[in-house]
Short mmCIF file of C-alpha atoms in Angstrom, two decimals:
data_model
loop_
_atom_site.label_atom_id
_atom_site.label_comp_id
_atom_site.label_asym_id
_atom_site.label_seq_id
_atom_site.Cartn_x
_atom_site.Cartn_y
_atom_site.Cartn_z
CA MET A 1 -60.74 -43.54 -9.17
CA LYS A 2 -60.82 -40.41 -9.57
CA ARG A 3 -59.02 -39.90 -5.68
CA PRO A 4 -55.16 -42.05 -7.00
CA ILE A 5 -55.55 -40.09 -10.01
CA VAL A 6 -55.48 -36.55 -7.99
CA LEU A 7 -53.12 -38.02 -5.53
CA LEU A 8 -50.52 -39.26 -9.00
CA LEU A 9 -50.80 -35.87 -9.82
CA ALA A 10 -49.86 -33.97 -7.04
CA VAL A 11 -46.97 -36.11 -6.24
CA THR A 12 -45.83 -35.48 -9.96
CA VAL A 13 -45.86 -31.78 -9.55
CA LEU A 14 -44.18 -32.18 -6.05
CA ALA A 15 -41.27 -34.24 -7.69
CA GLY A 16 -41.05 -31.40 -10.25
CA CYS A 17 -40.50 -28.72 -7.97
CA LYS A 18 -37.51 -30.88 -6.10
CA ALA A 19 -35.53 -31.70 -9.09
CA GLU A 20 -32.09 -32.47 -8.56
CA ILE A 21 -29.28 -32.94 -10.88
CA ASP A 22 -25.59 -32.94 -11.22
CA HIS A 23 -23.63 -29.81 -12.27
CA ALA A 24 -22.12 -31.99 -14.90
CA GLU A 25 -25.47 -32.24 -16.54
CA THR A 26 -26.13 -28.59 -16.89
CA ILE A 27 -24.90 -26.26 -19.18
CA THR A 28 -24.95 -22.09 -18.91
CA ARG A 29 -26.71 -19.64 -21.93
CA ASN A 30 -26.84 -16.24 -21.41
CA GLY A 31 -26.29 -16.48 -18.59
CA LEU A 32 -29.02 -19.01 -17.53
CA ILE A 33 -28.45 -22.44 -16.02
CA TYR A 34 -30.36 -25.31 -18.36
CA LYS A 35 -30.31 -28.90 -18.13
CA TYR A 36 -27.93 -30.68 -20.97
CA GLY A 37 -30.60 -30.84 -23.80
CA ASP A 38 -33.33 -29.25 -22.36
CA THR A 39 -34.87 -25.80 -24.06
CA ASP A 40 -36.44 -24.17 -20.56
CA PRO A 41 -33.96 -23.23 -18.03
CA PHE A 42 -33.90 -25.49 -15.13
CA SER A 43 -35.67 -24.98 -11.72
CA GLY A 44 -35.17 -27.24 -8.78
CA LEU A 45 -31.86 -28.06 -7.16
CA VAL A 46 -27.99 -28.33 -8.72
CA LEU A 47 -25.92 -30.73 -6.78
CA ASN A 48 -21.90 -30.47 -6.73
CA ILE A 49 -21.11 -27.04 -8.28
CA PRO A 50 -17.33 -26.03 -7.32
CA ALA A 51 -17.21 -23.50 -5.27
CA GLY A 52 -14.07 -21.79 -5.94
CA LEU A 53 -13.41 -21.19 -2.70
CA PRO A 54 -9.31 -20.50 -2.17
CA GLY A 55 -7.68 -23.65 0.00
CA VAL A 56 -10.60 -25.61 -0.55
CA SER A 57 -12.27 -27.61 -3.37
CA ALA A 58 -16.10 -27.88 -1.76
CA LEU A 59 -19.36 -28.91 -3.69
CA CYS A 60 -22.33 -26.88 -3.89
CA ASN A 61 -25.67 -27.37 -3.97
CA SER A 62 -27.66 -24.60 -5.02
CA LEU A 63 -31.34 -24.08 -5.93
CA ILE A 64 -32.12 -22.63 -9.18
CA GLU A 65 -35.27 -21.13 -10.15
CA LYS A 66 -35.82 -20.68 -14.25
CA GLY A 67 -32.38 -20.91 -14.32
CA ARG A 68 -31.05 -18.59 -12.00
CA GLN A 69 -29.78 -18.87 -8.58
CA ASN A 70 -32.57 -18.32 -6.19
CA GLY A 71 -32.86 -19.28 -2.40
CA LYS A 72 -29.94 -21.13 -0.48
CA SER A 73 -26.64 -22.13 -1.43
CA GLU A 74 -24.70 -24.45 0.64
CA CYS A 75 -20.90 -25.75 0.34
CA PHE A 76 -19.43 -28.67 1.95
CA TYR A 77 -16.00 -30.02 2.30
CA ASN A 78 -15.60 -33.46 3.61
CA GLU A 79 -18.89 -33.08 4.97
CA GLN A 80 -18.15 -29.93 6.65
CA LYS A 81 -20.23 -27.20 5.91
CA VAL A 82 -17.60 -24.30 4.92
CA TYR A 83 -19.84 -22.02 2.70
CA GLU A 84 -23.29 -20.96 2.94
CA VAL A 85 -25.28 -17.92 0.92
CA GLU A 86 -28.68 -16.72 0.12
CA TYR A 87 -29.75 -15.61 -3.72
CA LEU A 88 -32.53 -13.92 -5.06
CA ALA A 89 -33.05 -14.16 -8.86
CA GLY A 90 -29.24 -14.52 -9.14
CA ARG A 91 -27.94 -11.92 -6.95
CA LYS A 92 -26.69 -12.80 -3.32
CA ASN A 93 -29.15 -11.32 -1.11
CA GLY A 94 -29.13 -11.89 2.55
CA ALA A 95 -26.69 -13.68 4.90
CA GLU A 96 -23.21 -15.16 4.01
CA ARG A 97 -21.05 -17.19 5.69
CA VAL A 98 -17.88 -18.94 5.59
CA LEU A 99 -16.51 -21.58 8.01
CA ASP A 100 -12.93 -23.71 8.64
CA SER A 101 -13.32 -26.70 7.00
CA LYS A 102 -11.55 -28.18 9.98
CA THR A 103 -13.17 -26.70 13.03
CA GLY A 104 -16.11 -25.69 11.43
CA GLU A 105 -15.55 -22.04 13.17
CA LYS A 106 -16.99 -19.17 11.52
CA VAL A 107 -14.54 -17.51 9.36
CA SER A 108 -16.21 -14.19 8.10
CA ILE A 109 -20.34 -13.31 8.07
CA LYS A 110 -21.29 -10.30 5.47
CA SER A 111 -24.94 -9.07 4.75
CA TRP A 112 -25.94 -8.79 0.84
CA LYS A 113 -28.78 -7.00 -0.60
CA ASN A 114 -29.71 -7.13 -4.57
CA GLY A 115 -26.21 -8.01 -4.96
CA TYR A 116 -24.56 -5.23 -3.15
CA GLN A 117 -22.71 -5.37 0.38
CA ASP A 118 -24.99 -3.85 2.82
CA GLY A 119 -24.86 -3.94 6.40
CA LEU A 120 -22.02 -5.50 8.79
CA GLU A 121 -18.88 -7.62 7.66
CA GLU A 122 -17.02 -9.44 10.40
CA ARG A 123 -14.09 -10.88 10.47
CA TYR A 124 -12.79 -13.81 12.17
CA TRP A 125 -9.30 -15.87 13.14
CA LYS A 126 -8.98 -19.16 15.81
CA GLY A 127 -12.41 -17.40 17.69
CA ASN A 128 -11.89 -14.19 17.53
CA ILE A 129 -13.18 -11.37 15.68
CA ILE A 130 -10.33 -9.16 13.58
CA HIS A 131 -12.11 -7.25 11.29
CA LYS A 132 -15.35 -6.01 11.43
CA VAL A 133 -16.66 -2.97 8.94
CA GLU A 134 -20.36 -1.82 7.80
CA TYR A 135 -21.30 -1.36 4.21
CA LYS A 136 -24.11 0.73 2.41
CA ASN A 137 -24.99 0.18 -1.39
CA GLY A 138 -21.45 -2.06 -2.34
CA LYS A 139 -19.32 0.64 -0.31
CA ARG A 140 -17.96 1.28 2.86
CA ASP A 141 -19.86 3.72 5.03
CA GLY A 142 -19.38 3.62 9.31
CA GLU A 143 -17.02 2.39 11.38
CA GLU A 144 -14.65 -0.35 11.11
CA ILE A 145 -12.30 -1.91 13.46
CA ARG A 146 -9.03 -4.34 12.87
CA TRP A 147 -7.66 -6.22 15.69
CA SER A 148 -4.40 -8.03 16.08
CA ASP A 149 -4.98 -12.03 15.43
CA ASP A 150 -4.96 -12.80 19.01
CA GLY A 151 -7.72 -9.56 19.28
CA THR A 152 -6.26 -7.81 21.85
CA THR A 153 -4.45 -4.54 19.60
CA ILE A 154 -6.80 -2.14 17.79
CA LEU A 155 -4.68 -1.93 14.70
CA ALA A 156 -7.08 0.20 12.70
CA LYS A 157 -10.16 2.44 13.99
CA LEU A 158 -11.46 4.11 10.69
CA THR A 159 -15.29 6.11 10.07
CA TRP A 160 -16.39 6.16 6.13
CA HIS A 161 -18.71 7.61 4.13
CA ALA A 162 -19.48 6.45 0.72
CA GLY A 163 -16.49 4.19 0.32
CA ASN A 164 -14.10 6.92 1.47
CA LYS A 165 -12.15 7.23 4.64
CA GLN A 166 -12.67 10.14 7.20
CA ASP A 167 -11.24 9.61 10.31
CA GLY A 168 -9.41 7.56 12.54
CA PHE A 169 -6.71 5.95 12.31
CA GLU A 170 -5.07 2.45 10.44
CA GLU A 171 -1.89 0.27 10.87
CA ASP A 172 -0.55 -2.66 8.28
CA TYR A 173 2.39 -4.37 7.33
CA ASN A 174 3.69 -1.40 5.10
CA GLY A 175 3.40 0.90 7.44
CA LYS A 176 0.61 3.62 9.75
CA SER A 177 -1.82 6.54 8.71
CA SER A 178 -4.29 8.73 10.33
CA TYR A 179 -7.20 10.88 8.74
CA LEU A 180 -8.99 13.80 9.89
CA ASN A 181 -12.40 15.36 7.56
CA GLY A 182 -10.94 12.82 4.60
CA LYS A 183 -7.77 13.88 4.84
CA LEU A 184 -4.13 12.54 5.85
CA HIS A 185 -3.52 14.76 9.21
CA GLY A 186 -0.82 13.94 11.84
CA VAL A 187 2.18 11.90 11.38
CA GLN A 188 2.14 9.18 8.44
CA LEU A 189 4.54 5.79 8.60
CA LYS A 190 6.40 3.29 6.53
CA TYR A 191 7.40 0.41 7.17
CA ILE A 192 10.60 -1.95 5.82
CA ARG A 193 11.49 -5.51 7.36
CA PRO A 194 14.93 -6.21 6.29
CA ILE A 195 15.28 -10.06 4.90
CA ALA A 196 17.71 -11.27 8.16
CA THR A 197 15.93 -9.48 10.95
CA LYS A 198 11.93 -9.39 9.83
CA GLU A 199 11.89 -6.56 12.61
CA LYS A 200 9.96 -3.75 11.47
CA GLN A 201 11.82 -0.21 10.77
CA VAL A 202 10.25 2.91 10.40
CA SER A 203 11.49 4.08 6.74
CA SER A 204 9.93 7.64 6.58
CA GLU A 205 7.74 9.51 8.86
CA VAL A 206 6.08 12.78 7.00
CA THR A 207 3.40 14.80 9.23
CA TYR A 208 0.76 16.21 7.74
CA ASP A 209 -1.94 18.73 8.43
CA ASN A 210 -5.31 19.05 6.70
CA GLY A 211 -3.93 17.07 3.93
CA THR A 212 -0.76 18.97 2.96
CA ALA A 213 2.65 17.26 4.16
CA ILE A 214 4.60 20.26 5.98
CA SER A 215 7.90 18.16 7.14
CA GLY A 216 9.12 14.61 7.60
CA TRP A 217 12.14 12.70 7.17
CA PHE A 218 13.09 9.29 5.24
CA ARG A 219 16.15 6.60 6.04
CA ASP A 220 17.50 4.35 3.54
CA ILE A 221 17.48 1.00 5.37
CA ASN A 222 19.73 -1.89 3.91
CA ARG A 223 16.75 -4.37 2.95
CA ILE A 224 18.68 -7.68 3.74
CA ASP A 225 20.95 -6.98 6.55
CA GLY A 226 18.83 -3.59 7.91
CA THR A 227 21.84 -1.47 8.19
CA LEU A 228 20.48 2.30 7.97
CA THR A 229 22.30 3.15 5.09
CA GLN A 230 21.64 7.40 5.03
CA GLU A 231 18.92 9.61 6.74
CA PHE A 232 17.89 13.58 5.41
CA LYS A 233 15.01 15.71 6.25
CA LEU A 234 11.97 16.88 3.86
CA VAL A 235 11.80 20.38 3.72
CA GLN A 236 8.83 22.32 2.47
CA SER A 237 9.36 23.82 -1.20
CA THR A 238 7.80 26.17 -3.25
CA ARG A 239 9.18 25.11 -6.60
CA ALA A 240 7.97 21.69 -5.51
CA GLY A 241 4.96 20.26 -8.06
CA ASP A 242 2.27 19.25 -6.54
CA GLU A 243 2.13 15.15 -5.63
CA SER A 244 1.88 12.58 -8.03
CA PHE A 245 3.07 8.56 -8.79
CA TRP A 246 6.43 9.92 -9.92
CA SER A 247 7.16 11.63 -6.83
CA LYS A 248 10.14 10.70 -5.11
CA TYR A 249 8.56 12.98 -1.72
CA PRO A 250 5.38 13.33 -0.79
CA GLY A 251 3.79 16.66 -1.45
CA LYS A 252 5.83 19.34 -1.83
CA LEU A 253 8.73 18.17 0.34
CA VAL A 254 11.92 17.54 -0.71
CA PRO A 255 15.22 16.77 0.80
CA GLU A 256 17.42 19.29 2.46
CA GLY A 257 21.40 18.79 2.32
CA LEU A 258 23.16 15.60 0.50
CA VAL A 259 21.37 12.69 -0.97
CA PHE A 260 22.75 9.44 -1.91
CA ASN A 261 20.88 7.70 -4.83
CA TYR A 262 21.38 3.77 -4.59
CA ASP A 263 21.18 0.74 -7.16
CA PRO A 264 17.93 -1.00 -5.15
CA GLN A 265 18.92 -4.43 -6.44
CA THR A 266 22.39 -4.06 -5.66
CA GLY A 267 22.70 -1.41 -3.07
CA LYS A 268 25.23 0.65 -5.29
CA LEU A 269 25.94 3.93 -5.31
CA ILE A 270 24.92 5.11 -8.69
CA GLY A 271 24.68 9.44 -7.98
CA GLU A 272 24.04 11.86 -5.30
CA GLU A 273 21.97 15.11 -5.37
CA PHE A 274 22.55 18.16 -3.03
CA TRP A 275 19.43 20.52 -1.98
CA SER A 276 19.48 23.68 -0.35
CA ASN A 277 16.70 25.48 0.66
CA GLY A 278 13.98 23.47 -1.29
CA VAL A 279 16.33 23.69 -4.77
CA GLN A 280 18.72 20.93 -5.83
CA ILE A 281 21.56 22.69 -6.65
CA LYS A 282 23.69 20.24 -8.15
CA HIS A 283 23.82 16.45 -9.15
CA THR A 284 25.47 13.09 -10.06
CA SER A 285 24.54 10.18 -11.86
CA ILE A 286 26.08 7.23 -13.82
CA TYR A 287 26.24 6.66 -17.30
CA GLY A 288 28.17 4.43 -20.06
CA ALA A 289 28.61 0.89 -20.36
CA HIS A 290 28.34 -1.32 -17.45
CA ASP A 291 32.30 -1.88 -17.43
CA ASP A 292 33.04 1.95 -18.44
CA GLU A 293 30.31 3.80 -16.42
CA GLU A 294 31.11 7.57 -15.14
CA PHE A 295 30.14 9.91 -13.14
CA SER A 296 28.39 12.38 -14.79
CA TYR A 297 28.68 16.15 -12.86
CA ASN A 298 25.58 18.67 -13.22
CA ILE A 299 25.49 21.80 -11.62
CA LEU A 300 22.39 24.44 -11.70
CA ASP A 301 22.71 27.09 -14.29
CA THR A 302 22.18 30.40 -12.67
CA ALA A 303 22.09 32.04 -15.40
CA ALA A 304 19.15 30.37 -16.89
CA PRO A 305 15.45 32.04 -16.80
CA TYR A 306 14.34 28.39 -15.26
CA GLU A 307 15.25 25.39 -13.69
CA ARG A 308 17.87 24.06 -15.82
CA TYR A 309 21.53 22.12 -14.69
CA LYS A 310 24.92 22.02 -16.81
CA LYS A 311 27.15 19.01 -16.93
CA VAL A 312 30.75 20.88 -15.37
CA PRO A 313 34.95 18.80 -14.62
CA LYS A 314 34.37 17.62 -11.29
CA ALA A 315 36.56 20.02 -10.06
CA GLU A 316 34.16 22.20 -10.33
CA TYR A 317 31.37 20.25 -9.43
CA MET A 318 33.08 19.58 -6.39
CA ALA A 319 33.40 23.06 -5.28
CA TYR A 320 30.07 24.61 -6.50
CA GLY A 321 27.75 24.95 -3.16
CA ALA A 322 30.28 22.92 -0.27
CA LEU A 323 30.30 25.59 1.79
CA ASN A 324 27.01 27.79 0.43
CA ALA A 325 23.26 27.66 1.23
CA THR A 326 21.31 28.94 -1.60
CA PRO A 327 18.10 30.54 -0.61
CA ALA A 328 14.94 29.52 -2.89
CA SER A 329 13.82 32.97 -3.11
CA SER A 330 17.83 34.06 -5.11
CA ILE A 331 18.77 31.22 -6.76
CA ASN A 332 21.31 33.44 -9.10
CA ALA A 333 23.38 34.31 -6.82
CA ASP A 334 26.97 34.32 -6.56
CA PRO A 335 28.15 30.76 -4.43
CA SER A 336 29.52 31.82 -1.25
CA SER A 337 32.45 30.73 0.34
CA VAL A 338 31.87 31.42 4.05
CA VAL A 339 31.37 28.63 6.66
CA THR A 340 28.42 29.56 8.54
CA LYS A 341 26.77 27.13 11.31
CA ASP A 342 23.80 26.85 8.88
CA ASN A 343 25.97 24.97 6.49
CA CYS A 344 28.60 23.61 8.75
CA LEU A 345 27.75 19.85 7.70
CA ASP A 346 28.20 20.84 4.52
CA ALA A 347 31.72 21.93 5.35
CA TRP A 348 32.65 19.00 6.94
CA ILE A 349 31.10 16.42 4.15
CA ALA A 350 33.75 18.34 1.73
CA ALA A 351 36.69 17.96 4.32
CA TYR A 352 36.03 14.07 4.37
CA ARG A 353 35.93 13.79 0.48
CA LYS A 354 38.94 15.97 0.24
CA GLU A 355 40.93 13.19 2.68
CA VAL A 356 39.27 10.37 1.97
CA GLY A 357 37.72 10.86 -1.73
CA ASP A 358 35.02 12.28 -3.81
CA GLU A 359 33.56 9.50 -3.86
CA ALA A 360 33.55 7.93 -0.90
CA MET A 361 30.48 6.28 0.76
CA ILE A 362 28.92 8.53 3.70
CA VAL A 363 26.71 6.89 6.33
CA SER A 364 24.47 8.51 8.89
CA GLY A 365 26.94 7.63 11.87
CA GLN A 366 29.57 10.41 10.04
CA ILE A 367 26.40 12.59 9.70
CA ASP A 368 25.60 12.21 13.48
CA GLU A 369 28.49 13.40 14.50
CA TRP A 370 28.99 16.07 12.26
CA ASN A 371 26.04 17.57 13.17
CA GLN A 372 26.99 17.35 17.19
CA TRP A 373 30.88 19.28 15.99
CA CYS A 374 28.62 21.91 14.71
CA ASP A 375 26.55 21.83 17.16
CA GLU A 376 29.70 22.29 19.22
CA GLY A 377 30.71 25.05 16.92
CA GLN A 378 33.26 23.17 15.63
CA LEU A 379 34.30 23.88 12.16
CA PRO A 380 36.52 21.95 9.60
#
């Protein structure tokens, strides 16, 4: 009679090791999983745990040891496996796979070590690999390559170290950037896609040298129909502060020439700035109530010991600096009335406004034409 008793005990032990309960029967206290009503953390298999995967109502079966996930966790949707991962003492440790809920094809593969991504991560789209990147101790470290959805075009090729980009390039919906020795280097592009066309247009191009912005240009493009409102170049200025969140332009770059300011919501002209050799020499802005708006006209106060602007009548504003270029090294110099090739464009702008109106809008096509006339030696 002793042998059957031993066998019964062995079966009982095995059954205890493989205890199965539904997620609805569990409760979590202090990060540990308990069967409801028990005082000791649960060990066994918990069924039907909500996966929390985006767009899929999958349910998971997870091995638990002393209240923590330990071993394989598998998730299913309509009997199709959509996710699996290995745990060790409550932390991801090993391979993690996400599978398509309809086809079962690979969506992504990751590798974990003690709760941190460590190793190669791969992402797929309709069977094509579209992204791979290496991790070490939870940070990107090594090579990253990203492809187009059809797997034919490389959109990014970078090297990383301890979570920082080192060398290479990347392109996404917003633009294209390149890096060298951990710093921006070469031509950097920003994109805009107007609602009407959805086609990519370049809204800015800035050239960097070892992390320093050295030149470029900006375009204002209508976000609705994609028409070009204005284009202006950027130049380095010794008077510009370092780039920050509040900067309108990268690095120590500032515009050169006339720049219009538009309301980003309505497209309404709300002011202008005029820059010469890295210095903003005058600007306008709208003030007052909506039904009683007026332009405020401001010019650089050349008598001040520091950069300051003073409000002046419209006539004085229009005359100030319209036909001269103010050197950054001699802000206090008196304006000149001599028209040269350097300020030829400004002279054409002043002449146009005198004929059409001081608040007339100027588009890039007019500026291109005037620049051509200036190159041909034609002055107003």
